[in-house]
Amino acid sequence: MAHTGRGNLGAACTPSALTGRGPVNGYWYLIMGNLLKVLTCTDLEQGPNFFLDFENAQPTEAEKEVYNQVNVVLKDAEGILDDLQSYRGAGHEIREAIQHANDDKLQEKAWGAVVPLVGKLKKFYEFSQRLEAALRGLLGALTSTPYSPTQHLEREQALAKQFAEILHFTLRFDELKMTNPAIQNDFSYYRRTLSRMRINNVPAEGENEVNNELANRMSLFYAEATPMLKTLSDATTKFVSENKNLPIENTTDCLSTMASVCRVMLETPEYRSRFTNEETVSFCLRVMVGVIILYDHVHPVGAFARTSKIDMKGCIKVLKEQPPNSVEGLLNALRYTTKHLNDETTSKQIKTMLQ
């Protein structure tokens, strides 16, 4: 039987398939590339055999429309991260202005320092709205009938790759934001000063940049510990509620399959030994945590219940095996941005693992 490298082979996940040894035939055929090509077995006795090529996947004609729309957003993602990473804040100028409240020059200096920074914060927030629209487009493509989520992920690997890139960006953004208190301090000072200027009828340069309604929405966004994840979680929940003709399992199975792909690749030495750099590990860890959080927000009983299609113990174990400094932000995301961790149905073992 000729093997095309595609399609749901439906073979059992035998030991030879799991190790990459054994017959190279149409039932188990493993391709592992430099970035992320992985055979995933969601169940040790039966489950789909397929690999996701997150390195070289190119869009088919059927994928191109959605792919191009999402690509317009993703091409700006690295620039957003660079701007956030270099964000230093106006803490010094703000402290000087507060300590010398009657010194007009220091007030002007602080305002002059904060206004362009708020312009950056506005850009980050607006990007979150674009990312939300891109995610909803991808979910629509990857969950539509008549194909199952597994078939979608096999057939539309370029879209699966984009989905992973959105999650990867989201976790990186939130890790940087969580370690930068200047963001909220700057924005709070901006809003207080703007309010005072309005009361005193002082014209406020920059007011047109962020009006009151936008400032309220930005304030809610930055008040979140992980604002991008919250945006995507809300978007996924809204997607499910607005598409009532679509079985919820279409969305949750897509997410759980993605989580399984990353976990199996990370915990299997044969797979990890083929990575060319550590960034591949970081990529997969972030994607795994991202889909777990989305699953937990969308699924009625969440990711931590015994009936969950995500092996939470296995996923947490994989995280705990990494250098602590590299995964603390991801563990915190599971602790503080999931919905069902503290439910009574969550096993004590899982709660203990995340303590």
Short mmCIF file of C-alpha atoms in Angstrom, two decimals:
data_model
loop_
_atom_site.label_atom_id
_atom_site.label_comp_id
_atom_site.label_asym_id
_atom_site.label_seq_id
_atom_site.Cartn_x
_atom_site.Cartn_y
_atom_site.Cartn_z
CA MET A 1 0.00 0.00 0.00
CA ALA A 2 1.47 3.34 -1.00
CA HIS A 3 1.90 5.79 1.84
CA THR A 4 1.13 9.44 1.20
CA GLY A 5 2.24 10.82 4.55
CA ARG A 6 -1.26 12.20 5.06
CA GLY A 7 -4.64 11.02 6.19
CA ASN A 8 -6.00 9.50 9.37
CA LEU A 9 -4.30 6.13 9.44
CA GLY A 10 -6.25 4.99 12.49
CA ALA A 11 -3.60 2.49 13.53
CA ALA A 12 -3.08 1.41 17.09
CA CYS A 13 -0.25 3.18 18.89
CA THR A 14 2.03 0.22 19.20
CA PRO A 15 5.37 0.34 21.03
CA SER A 16 7.17 0.32 17.70
CA ALA A 17 5.10 3.28 16.57
CA LEU A 18 5.83 5.17 19.77
CA THR A 19 9.56 4.68 19.50
CA GLY A 20 9.77 5.25 15.80
CA ARG A 21 11.12 1.72 15.32
CA GLY A 22 9.43 -1.19 13.58
CA PRO A 23 8.07 -1.53 10.06
CA VAL A 24 8.01 1.55 7.90
CA ASN A 25 4.63 1.05 6.26
CA GLY A 26 1.26 2.66 5.79
CA TYR A 27 0.22 2.05 9.38
CA TRP A 28 3.01 3.72 11.29
CA TYR A 29 5.32 6.08 9.54
CA LEU A 30 7.07 8.75 11.57
CA ILE A 31 8.60 11.91 10.25
CA MET A 32 10.41 14.19 12.69
CA GLY A 33 11.88 17.44 11.44
CA ASN A 34 13.96 20.12 13.10
CA LEU A 35 11.09 22.10 14.57
CA LEU A 36 7.97 20.10 15.27
CA LYS A 37 6.94 17.01 13.35
CA VAL A 38 5.41 14.58 15.71
CA LEU A 39 3.45 11.39 15.74
CA THR A 40 0.82 11.83 18.41
CA CYS A 41 -0.96 9.00 20.17
CA THR A 42 -3.83 10.37 22.20
CA ASP A 43 -4.66 6.95 23.56
CA LEU A 44 -2.27 4.05 24.01
CA GLU A 45 -4.76 1.56 22.57
CA GLN A 46 -6.49 3.48 19.85
CA GLY A 47 -6.14 6.91 18.44
CA PRO A 48 -5.16 8.89 15.40
CA ASN A 49 -1.69 8.49 13.98
CA PHE A 50 -0.52 11.67 12.33
CA PHE A 51 2.19 14.26 12.53
CA LEU A 52 1.93 18.04 12.58
CA ASP A 53 4.58 19.82 10.57
CA PHE A 54 4.93 23.15 12.33
CA GLU A 55 8.13 23.91 10.48
CA ASN A 56 7.43 23.54 6.78
CA ALA A 57 3.66 23.39 6.43
CA GLN A 58 2.50 25.37 3.40
CA PRO A 59 -1.13 26.34 2.83
CA THR A 60 -3.17 24.39 0.33
CA GLU A 61 -5.55 26.23 -1.99
CA ALA A 62 -8.40 25.52 0.45
CA GLU A 63 -6.46 27.10 3.34
CA LYS A 64 -5.10 30.15 1.56
CA GLU A 65 -7.90 32.62 2.26
CA VAL A 66 -7.87 32.15 6.04
CA TYR A 67 -4.08 31.66 6.07
CA ASN A 68 -3.44 34.99 4.33
CA GLN A 69 -5.82 36.85 6.66
CA VAL A 70 -4.07 35.43 9.74
CA ASN A 71 -0.63 35.98 8.25
CA VAL A 72 -1.25 39.74 8.01
CA VAL A 73 -1.67 39.75 11.81
CA LEU A 74 1.15 37.33 12.66
CA LYS A 75 3.76 39.25 10.69
CA ASP A 76 3.44 42.09 13.24
CA ALA A 77 3.73 39.80 16.28
CA GLU A 78 7.53 39.86 16.62
CA GLY A 79 7.59 43.66 16.47
CA ILE A 80 5.01 43.83 19.27
CA LEU A 81 7.17 41.53 21.42
CA ASP A 82 10.28 43.62 20.69
CA ASP A 83 8.45 46.81 21.73
CA LEU A 84 7.18 45.17 24.91
CA GLN A 85 10.60 43.74 25.78
CA SER A 86 12.20 47.20 25.42
CA TYR A 87 9.42 48.93 27.41
CA ARG A 88 11.18 50.69 30.28
CA GLY A 89 8.42 52.89 31.68
CA ALA A 90 8.47 56.41 33.10
CA GLY A 91 8.85 55.46 36.76
CA HIS A 92 11.59 57.99 37.52
CA GLU A 93 9.75 60.94 35.93
CA ILE A 94 6.48 59.95 37.63
CA ARG A 95 8.11 59.72 41.08
CA GLU A 96 9.73 63.13 40.64
CA ALA A 97 6.40 64.66 39.58
CA ILE A 98 4.54 63.15 42.55
CA GLN A 99 7.20 64.20 45.07
CA HIS A 100 7.27 67.78 43.72
CA ALA A 101 3.61 68.34 42.95
CA ASN A 102 4.01 72.14 42.63
CA ASP A 103 6.87 71.99 40.14
CA ASP A 104 5.25 72.57 36.76
CA LYS A 105 8.38 71.62 34.83
CA LEU A 106 8.52 68.19 36.47
CA GLN A 107 4.80 67.71 35.80
CA GLU A 108 5.34 68.52 32.12
CA LYS A 109 8.37 66.25 31.97
CA ALA A 110 6.43 63.29 33.42
CA TRP A 111 3.49 63.89 31.08
CA GLY A 112 5.85 64.16 28.11
CA ALA A 113 7.43 60.82 29.08
CA VAL A 114 4.12 58.99 29.63
CA VAL A 115 2.17 60.06 26.53
CA PRO A 116 4.33 58.18 23.97
CA LEU A 117 4.38 55.12 26.24
CA VAL A 118 0.58 55.11 26.35
CA GLY A 119 0.70 55.21 22.54
CA LYS A 120 2.64 51.92 22.72
CA LEU A 121 0.16 50.44 25.20
CA LYS A 122 -2.64 51.39 22.83
CA LYS A 123 -0.83 49.59 20.00
CA PHE A 124 -0.48 46.43 22.14
CA TYR A 125 -4.18 46.52 23.04
CA GLU A 126 -5.28 47.03 19.45
CA PHE A 127 -3.08 44.11 18.40
CA SER A 128 -4.92 41.92 20.93
CA GLN A 129 -8.16 42.74 19.11
CA ARG A 130 -6.63 41.79 15.76
CA LEU A 131 -5.29 38.56 17.28
CA GLU A 132 -8.76 37.72 18.62
CA ALA A 133 -10.25 38.10 15.13
CA ALA A 134 -7.48 35.92 13.66
CA LEU A 135 -8.10 33.20 16.26
CA ARG A 136 -11.81 33.16 15.56
CA GLY A 137 -11.08 32.76 11.84
CA LEU A 138 -8.78 29.81 12.53
CA LEU A 139 -11.28 28.17 14.88
CA GLY A 140 -13.95 28.50 12.22
CA ALA A 141 -11.71 26.74 9.68
CA LEU A 142 -10.40 24.01 12.02
CA THR A 143 -13.77 23.01 13.49
CA SER A 144 -16.11 23.15 10.49
CA THR A 145 -18.06 20.15 9.25
CA PRO A 146 -17.85 17.58 7.70
CA TYR A 147 -14.32 16.83 8.94
CA SER A 148 -13.42 15.84 12.49
CA PRO A 149 -10.92 18.05 14.38
CA THR A 150 -8.24 15.39 13.88
CA GLN A 151 -8.87 15.35 10.13
CA HIS A 152 -8.73 19.17 10.06
CA LEU A 153 -5.37 19.22 11.83
CA GLU A 154 -4.00 16.65 9.39
CA ARG A 155 -5.40 18.30 6.25
CA GLU A 156 -4.82 21.95 7.23
CA GLN A 157 -1.39 21.86 8.77
CA ALA A 158 -0.53 25.42 7.78
CA LEU A 159 -3.54 26.67 9.77
CA ALA A 160 -2.59 24.42 12.70
CA LYS A 161 0.88 25.99 12.59
CA GLN A 162 -0.63 29.49 12.68
CA PHE A 163 -2.81 28.50 15.63
CA ALA A 164 0.33 27.34 17.44
CA GLU A 165 2.12 30.59 16.57
CA ILE A 166 -0.74 32.66 18.04
CA LEU A 167 -0.53 30.69 21.30
CA HIS A 168 3.26 30.93 21.33
CA PHE A 169 3.07 34.72 20.91
CA THR A 170 0.34 35.00 23.56
CA LEU A 171 2.31 33.20 26.24
CA ARG A 172 5.47 35.17 25.44
CA PHE A 173 3.58 38.47 25.59
CA ASP A 174 1.98 37.62 28.92
CA GLU A 175 5.28 36.45 30.44
CA LEU A 176 6.86 39.81 29.56
CA LYS A 177 3.85 41.78 30.79
CA MET A 178 3.72 39.97 34.14
CA THR A 179 7.31 40.96 34.90
CA ASN A 180 6.86 44.65 34.00
CA PRO A 181 4.88 46.59 36.64
CA ALA A 182 5.75 49.85 34.86
CA ILE A 183 2.95 49.19 32.35
CA GLN A 184 0.11 49.54 34.85
CA ASN A 185 1.90 52.30 36.80
CA ASP A 186 2.36 54.39 33.65
CA PHE A 187 -1.24 53.91 32.53
CA SER A 188 -2.65 54.70 35.98
CA TYR A 189 -0.61 57.91 36.13
CA TYR A 190 -1.78 58.83 32.62
CA ARG A 191 -5.44 58.41 33.57
CA ARG A 192 -5.10 60.32 36.86
CA THR A 193 -3.28 63.19 35.19
CA LEU A 194 -5.74 63.33 32.31
CA SER A 195 -8.66 63.47 34.76
CA ARG A 196 -7.00 66.31 36.68
CA MET A 197 -6.29 68.21 33.47
CA ARG A 198 -9.93 67.91 32.42
CA ILE A 199 -11.10 69.27 35.76
CA ASN A 200 -8.76 72.25 35.36
CA ASN A 201 -9.68 72.70 31.66
CA VAL A 202 -6.08 72.18 30.60
CA PRO A 203 -5.74 70.98 26.98
CA ALA A 204 -4.28 67.47 27.06
CA GLU A 205 -1.95 66.46 24.29
CA GLY A 206 -2.52 62.79 23.64
CA GLU A 207 -6.15 62.78 24.77
CA ASN A 208 -7.30 62.17 21.21
CA GLU A 209 -4.95 59.21 21.10
CA VAL A 210 -6.77 57.38 23.92
CA ASN A 211 -10.30 58.60 24.59
CA ASN A 212 -12.16 57.72 27.76
CA GLU A 213 -13.99 54.68 26.37
CA LEU A 214 -10.79 53.20 24.94
CA ALA A 215 -8.95 53.99 28.19
CA ASN A 216 -11.57 52.02 30.15
CA ARG A 217 -11.15 48.98 27.90
CA MET A 218 -7.36 49.23 28.03
CA SER A 219 -7.49 49.49 31.81
CA LEU A 220 -9.46 46.24 32.04
CA PHE A 221 -7.04 44.58 29.62
CA TYR A 222 -3.90 45.54 31.55
CA ALA A 223 -5.47 44.73 34.92
CA GLU A 224 -5.36 41.05 33.90
CA ALA A 225 -2.29 39.06 34.94
CA THR A 226 -2.25 37.46 31.48
CA PRO A 227 -4.21 39.85 29.24
CA MET A 228 -3.58 38.13 25.88
CA LEU A 229 -4.64 34.73 27.24
CA LYS A 230 -7.77 36.28 28.71
CA THR A 231 -8.55 37.81 25.31
CA LEU A 232 -8.14 34.44 23.55
CA SER A 233 -10.08 32.55 26.24
CA ASP A 234 -12.99 34.97 25.93
CA ALA A 235 -12.79 34.78 22.13
CA THR A 236 -12.90 30.97 22.16
CA THR A 237 -15.83 30.92 24.60
CA LYS A 238 -17.67 33.46 22.44
CA PHE A 239 -16.92 31.43 19.31
CA VAL A 240 -18.57 28.35 20.85
CA SER A 241 -21.60 30.27 22.12
CA GLU A 242 -22.16 32.01 18.78
CA ASN A 243 -21.89 28.78 16.76
CA LYS A 244 -24.62 26.76 18.42
CA ASN A 245 -25.03 24.55 15.32
CA LEU A 246 -21.43 23.37 15.79
CA PRO A 247 -20.91 20.62 18.39
CA ILE A 248 -18.75 21.95 21.24
CA GLU A 249 -16.62 18.79 20.87
CA ASN A 250 -15.39 20.11 17.51
CA THR A 251 -13.64 22.92 19.36
CA THR A 252 -12.56 21.04 22.50
CA ASP A 253 -11.23 18.05 20.54
CA CYS A 254 -9.17 20.38 18.37
CA LEU A 255 -7.63 21.87 21.53
CA SER A 256 -7.05 18.54 23.31
CA THR A 257 -5.41 17.03 20.23
CA MET A 258 -3.03 19.99 20.01
CA ALA A 259 -2.16 19.51 23.70
CA SER A 260 -1.45 15.81 23.11
CA VAL A 261 0.80 16.60 20.15
CA CYS A 262 2.99 18.87 22.26
CA ARG A 263 3.05 16.61 25.33
CA VAL A 264 4.00 13.46 23.42
CA MET A 265 6.76 15.28 21.60
CA LEU A 266 8.16 16.83 24.77
CA GLU A 267 8.14 13.69 26.92
CA THR A 268 9.56 11.29 24.31
CA PRO A 269 13.39 11.33 24.22
CA GLU A 270 13.47 10.07 20.62
CA TYR A 271 11.55 13.17 19.54
CA ARG A 272 13.36 15.72 21.68
CA SER A 273 16.78 14.45 20.64
CA ARG A 274 16.01 15.69 17.13
CA PHE A 275 15.39 19.31 18.13
CA THR A 276 18.05 21.66 16.84
CA ASN A 277 17.67 24.28 19.60
CA GLU A 278 16.03 24.90 22.95
CA GLU A 279 13.59 27.42 21.47
CA THR A 280 11.72 24.45 20.02
CA VAL A 281 11.09 23.18 23.54
CA SER A 282 9.87 26.63 24.66
CA PHE A 283 7.59 26.82 21.64
CA CYS A 284 5.93 23.50 22.40
CA LEU A 285 5.59 24.20 26.12
CA ARG A 286 3.82 27.49 25.45
CA VAL A 287 1.50 26.00 22.85
CA MET A 288 0.63 23.12 25.19
CA VAL A 289 -0.22 25.46 28.08
CA GLY A 290 -2.16 27.79 25.79
CA VAL A 291 -4.47 25.08 24.44
CA ILE A 292 -4.99 23.67 27.96
CA ILE A 293 -6.21 27.07 29.17
CA LEU A 294 -8.49 27.54 26.17
CA TYR A 295 -9.88 24.01 26.65
CA ASP A 296 -10.48 24.66 30.34
CA HIS A 297 -12.49 27.80 29.57
CA VAL A 298 -14.59 26.23 26.82
CA HIS A 299 -15.22 22.67 28.03
CA PRO A 300 -18.19 22.40 30.46
CA VAL A 301 -16.14 20.49 33.09
CA GLY A 302 -12.72 21.79 32.06
CA ALA A 303 -9.26 20.35 31.56
CA PHE A 304 -8.70 19.01 35.09
CA ALA A 305 -11.65 16.63 35.41
CA ARG A 306 -11.10 12.88 35.12
CA THR A 307 -13.18 12.86 31.93
CA SER A 308 -10.92 15.46 30.29
CA LYS A 309 -9.30 14.41 27.03
CA ILE A 310 -6.10 16.15 28.14
CA ASP A 311 -3.60 14.19 30.23
CA MET A 312 -3.09 16.96 32.79
CA LYS A 313 -0.76 14.96 35.03
CA GLY A 314 1.43 14.20 32.03
CA CYS A 315 1.41 17.84 30.89
CA ILE A 316 2.29 19.19 34.35
CA LYS A 317 5.01 16.56 34.71
CA VAL A 318 6.56 17.69 31.43
CA LEU A 319 6.52 21.30 32.66
CA LYS A 320 8.07 20.38 36.02
CA GLU A 321 10.93 18.57 34.25
CA GLN A 322 12.13 21.83 32.65
CA PRO A 323 14.52 24.31 34.33
CA PRO A 324 12.32 26.13 36.91
CA ASN A 325 13.16 29.62 35.67
CA SER A 326 11.98 28.77 32.17
CA VAL A 327 8.50 27.54 33.11
CA GLU A 328 7.42 29.47 36.21
CA GLY A 329 5.37 31.85 34.06
CA LEU A 330 3.65 28.90 32.35
CA LEU A 331 2.89 27.19 35.67
CA ASN A 332 1.47 30.49 36.96
CA ALA A 333 -0.71 30.70 33.85
CA LEU A 334 -2.17 27.27 34.71
CA ARG A 335 -2.59 28.26 38.38
CA TYR A 336 -4.20 31.64 37.86
CA THR A 337 -5.84 31.83 34.42
CA THR A 338 -7.62 28.48 34.26
CA LYS A 339 -11.26 28.24 35.27
CA HIS A 340 -11.65 24.78 36.83
CA LEU A 341 -8.42 24.09 38.73
CA ASN A 342 -10.07 24.64 42.13
CA ASP A 343 -13.20 22.63 41.33
CA GLU A 344 -14.04 19.72 43.62
CA THR A 345 -13.71 17.39 40.62
CA THR A 346 -10.00 18.23 40.26
CA SER A 347 -7.90 15.51 41.86
CA LYS A 348 -5.78 16.37 44.90
CA GLN A 349 -2.75 15.05 43.06
CA ILE A 350 -3.12 17.63 40.27
CA LYS A 351 -3.66 20.45 42.79
CA THR A 352 -0.58 19.32 44.72
CA MET A 353 1.49 19.18 41.53
CA LEU A 354 0.61 22.82 40.78
CA GLN A 355 1.16 24.14 44.32
#
